[in-house]
């Protein structure tokens, strides 16, 4: 069992951040009789996954969602990590595709400046105005 200070030192994450993760149910502790937090060593693996996921742009909400499928009675295994990272890789691919589309649309805007709801693809990315006109 590790204290919150030991987890902070070993994971490189601050104590307030660990408390925040626990509040968000990303990690769990056990309370001592004196109401102090104690963590199983596996928490280090969970924190490592959180940090890697955040580094590649996965939000805490998405991490929470991913952790929901993990069994609570054991540390995330290599297979668990593979499952999570594959799912997050798909999300990253989707974001890259969206960003590439937006980058391409921005070509229209450079030097234009109209910011028109009808004509600007960035103001009206899903052509909402056209859909409204059809209704
Ligand atoms: S600013 Fe004119 S098309 Fe976007």
Short mmCIF file of C-alpha atoms and ligand atoms in Angstrom, two decimals:
data_model
loop_
_atom_site.label_atom_id
_atom_site.label_comp_id
_atom_site.label_asym_id
_atom_site.label_seq_id
_atom_site.Cartn_x
_atom_site.Cartn_y
_atom_site.Cartn_z
CA UNK A 1 0.00 0.00 0.00
CA UNK A 2 1.19 3.47 -0.90
CA UNK A 3 0.46 6.84 0.65
CA UNK A 4 -0.71 9.65 -1.57
CA UNK A 5 2.72 11.26 -1.24
CA UNK A 6 4.43 8.07 -2.42
CA UNK A 7 2.07 7.81 -5.40
CA UNK A 8 2.76 11.45 -6.25
CA UNK A 9 6.52 10.93 -6.06
CA UNK A 10 6.51 7.73 -8.11
CA UNK A 11 4.04 8.89 -10.73
CA UNK A 12 5.23 12.47 -11.11
CA UNK A 13 1.69 13.71 -10.53
CA UNK A 14 0.91 16.22 -7.78
CA UNK A 15 -1.07 15.32 -4.67
CA UNK A 16 -3.94 17.70 -5.59
CA UNK A 17 -4.10 16.11 -9.05
CA UNK A 18 -4.30 12.64 -7.50
CA UNK A 19 -7.14 13.83 -5.26
CA UNK A 20 -8.84 15.25 -8.36
CA UNK A 21 -8.43 11.94 -10.20
CA UNK A 22 -9.96 10.17 -7.23
CA UNK A 23 -12.84 12.62 -7.10
CA UNK A 24 -13.44 11.84 -10.79
CA UNK A 25 -13.26 8.10 -9.95
CA UNK A 26 -10.28 7.53 -12.22
CA UNK A 27 -8.37 6.04 -9.30
CA UNK A 28 -9.50 4.55 -6.00
CA UNK A 29 -8.01 4.56 -2.53
CA UNK A 30 -8.69 2.71 0.65
CA UNK A 31 -9.08 4.74 3.86
CA UNK A 32 -7.15 3.89 7.01
CA UNK A 33 -8.70 4.05 10.48
CA UNK A 34 -7.27 7.57 10.63
CA UNK A 35 -9.06 8.41 7.34
CA UNK A 36 -5.83 8.61 5.36
CA UNK A 37 -5.72 7.47 1.75
CA UNK A 38 -3.82 4.33 0.82
CA UNK A 39 -3.41 3.08 -2.71
CA UNK A 40 -2.68 -0.32 -4.15
CA UNK A 41 0.47 -0.32 -6.28
CA UNK A 42 -1.61 -0.77 -9.41
CA UNK A 43 -2.70 2.84 -9.10
CA UNK A 44 0.64 3.77 -10.66
CA UNK A 45 -0.36 1.97 -13.84
CA UNK A 46 -3.71 3.74 -13.92
CA UNK A 47 -2.02 7.11 -13.44
CA UNK A 48 0.44 6.25 -16.22
CA UNK A 49 -2.46 5.47 -18.55
CA UNK A 50 -4.18 8.74 -17.62
CA UNK A 51 -1.03 10.74 -18.32
CA UNK A 52 -0.35 9.05 -21.67
CA UNK A 53 -3.96 9.49 -22.73
CA UNK A 54 -3.94 13.17 -21.78
CA UNK A 55 -0.66 13.66 -23.62
CA UNK A 56 -2.25 12.53 -26.88
CA UNK A 57 -5.33 14.69 -26.32
CA UNK A 58 -7.81 12.27 -24.77
CA UNK A 59 -10.06 14.14 -22.34
CA UNK A 60 -10.67 13.08 -18.75
CA UNK A 61 -14.29 12.34 -19.66
CA UNK A 62 -13.09 9.96 -22.38
CA UNK A 63 -10.63 8.37 -19.97
CA UNK A 64 -13.44 7.91 -17.43
CA UNK A 65 -15.52 6.27 -20.13
CA UNK A 66 -12.65 3.98 -21.06
CA UNK A 67 -11.98 3.00 -17.45
CA UNK A 68 -15.62 2.01 -16.94
CA UNK A 69 -15.05 -1.15 -18.95
CA UNK A 70 -12.00 -2.15 -16.92
CA UNK A 71 -12.50 -4.60 -14.07
CA UNK A 72 -12.16 -2.82 -10.74
CA UNK A 73 -10.61 -5.81 -9.01
CA UNK A 74 -7.28 -5.80 -10.85
CA UNK A 75 -4.73 -3.45 -12.27
CA UNK A 76 -5.04 -2.57 -15.93
CA UNK A 77 -3.28 -5.34 -17.81
CA UNK A 78 -1.41 -5.19 -21.09
CA UNK A 79 -4.61 -6.41 -22.79
CA UNK A 80 -6.63 -3.67 -21.05
CA UNK A 81 -4.16 -1.06 -22.24
CA UNK A 82 -4.30 -2.46 -25.77
CA UNK A 83 -8.10 -2.23 -25.75
CA UNK A 84 -8.08 1.35 -24.43
CA UNK A 85 -5.31 2.56 -26.71
CA UNK A 86 -6.98 1.07 -29.81
CA UNK A 87 -10.25 2.83 -28.97
CA UNK A 88 -8.44 6.11 -28.37
CA UNK A 89 -6.45 5.72 -31.57
CA UNK A 90 -9.73 5.60 -33.49
CA UNK A 91 -10.84 8.81 -31.75
CA UNK A 92 -7.54 10.46 -32.65
CA UNK A 93 -7.91 9.38 -36.29
CA UNK A 94 -11.39 10.94 -36.34
CA UNK A 95 -10.05 14.18 -34.89
CA UNK A 96 -7.17 14.29 -37.34
CA UNK A 97 -9.63 13.84 -40.21
CA UNK A 98 -11.83 16.63 -38.83
CA UNK A 99 -8.85 18.93 -38.33
CA UNK A 100 -7.65 18.26 -41.88
CA UNK A 101 -11.11 19.13 -43.19
CA UNK A 102 -11.16 22.34 -41.15
CA UNK A 103 -7.67 23.22 -42.35
CA UNK A 104 -8.84 22.79 -45.93
CA UNK A 105 -11.97 24.88 -45.27
CA UNK A 106 -9.81 27.59 -43.76
CA UNK A 107 -8.22 28.05 -47.19
CA UNK A 108 -11.52 29.71 -48.22
CA UNK A 109 -11.37 32.05 -45.26
CA UNK A 110 -7.81 33.25 -45.66
CA UNK A 111 -8.04 36.63 -47.28
CA UNK A 112 -11.86 36.54 -47.33
CA UNK A 113 -13.05 37.88 -44.00
CA UNK A 114 -16.79 37.59 -44.75
CA UNK A 115 -17.49 35.33 -41.73
CA UNK A 116 -20.85 34.76 -43.34
CA UNK A 117 -23.24 32.24 -41.82
CA UNK A 118 -24.34 31.31 -45.33
CA UNK A 119 -21.02 31.14 -47.15
CA UNK A 120 -18.23 30.54 -44.65
CA UNK A 121 -17.64 26.80 -44.08
CA UNK A 122 -16.10 27.47 -40.66
CA UNK A 123 -19.06 29.57 -39.46
CA UNK A 124 -21.50 27.05 -40.81
CA UNK A 125 -19.57 23.76 -40.87
CA UNK A 126 -22.53 21.44 -41.32
CA UNK A 127 -24.34 23.82 -43.64
CA UNK A 128 -27.00 24.44 -41.00
CA UNK A 129 -28.34 27.41 -42.94
CA UNK A 130 -29.00 25.24 -45.99
CA UNK A 131 -30.83 22.72 -43.82
CA UNK A 132 -32.96 25.50 -42.28
CA UNK A 133 -33.87 26.79 -45.73
CA UNK A 134 -35.06 23.30 -46.74
CA UNK A 135 -37.42 23.09 -43.73
S1 LIG B 1 -14.39 34.11 -43.88
FE1 LIG B 1 -15.28 34.09 -45.82
S2 LIG B 1 -15.45 31.98 -46.27
FE2 LIG B 1 -14.79 32.06 -44.23
#
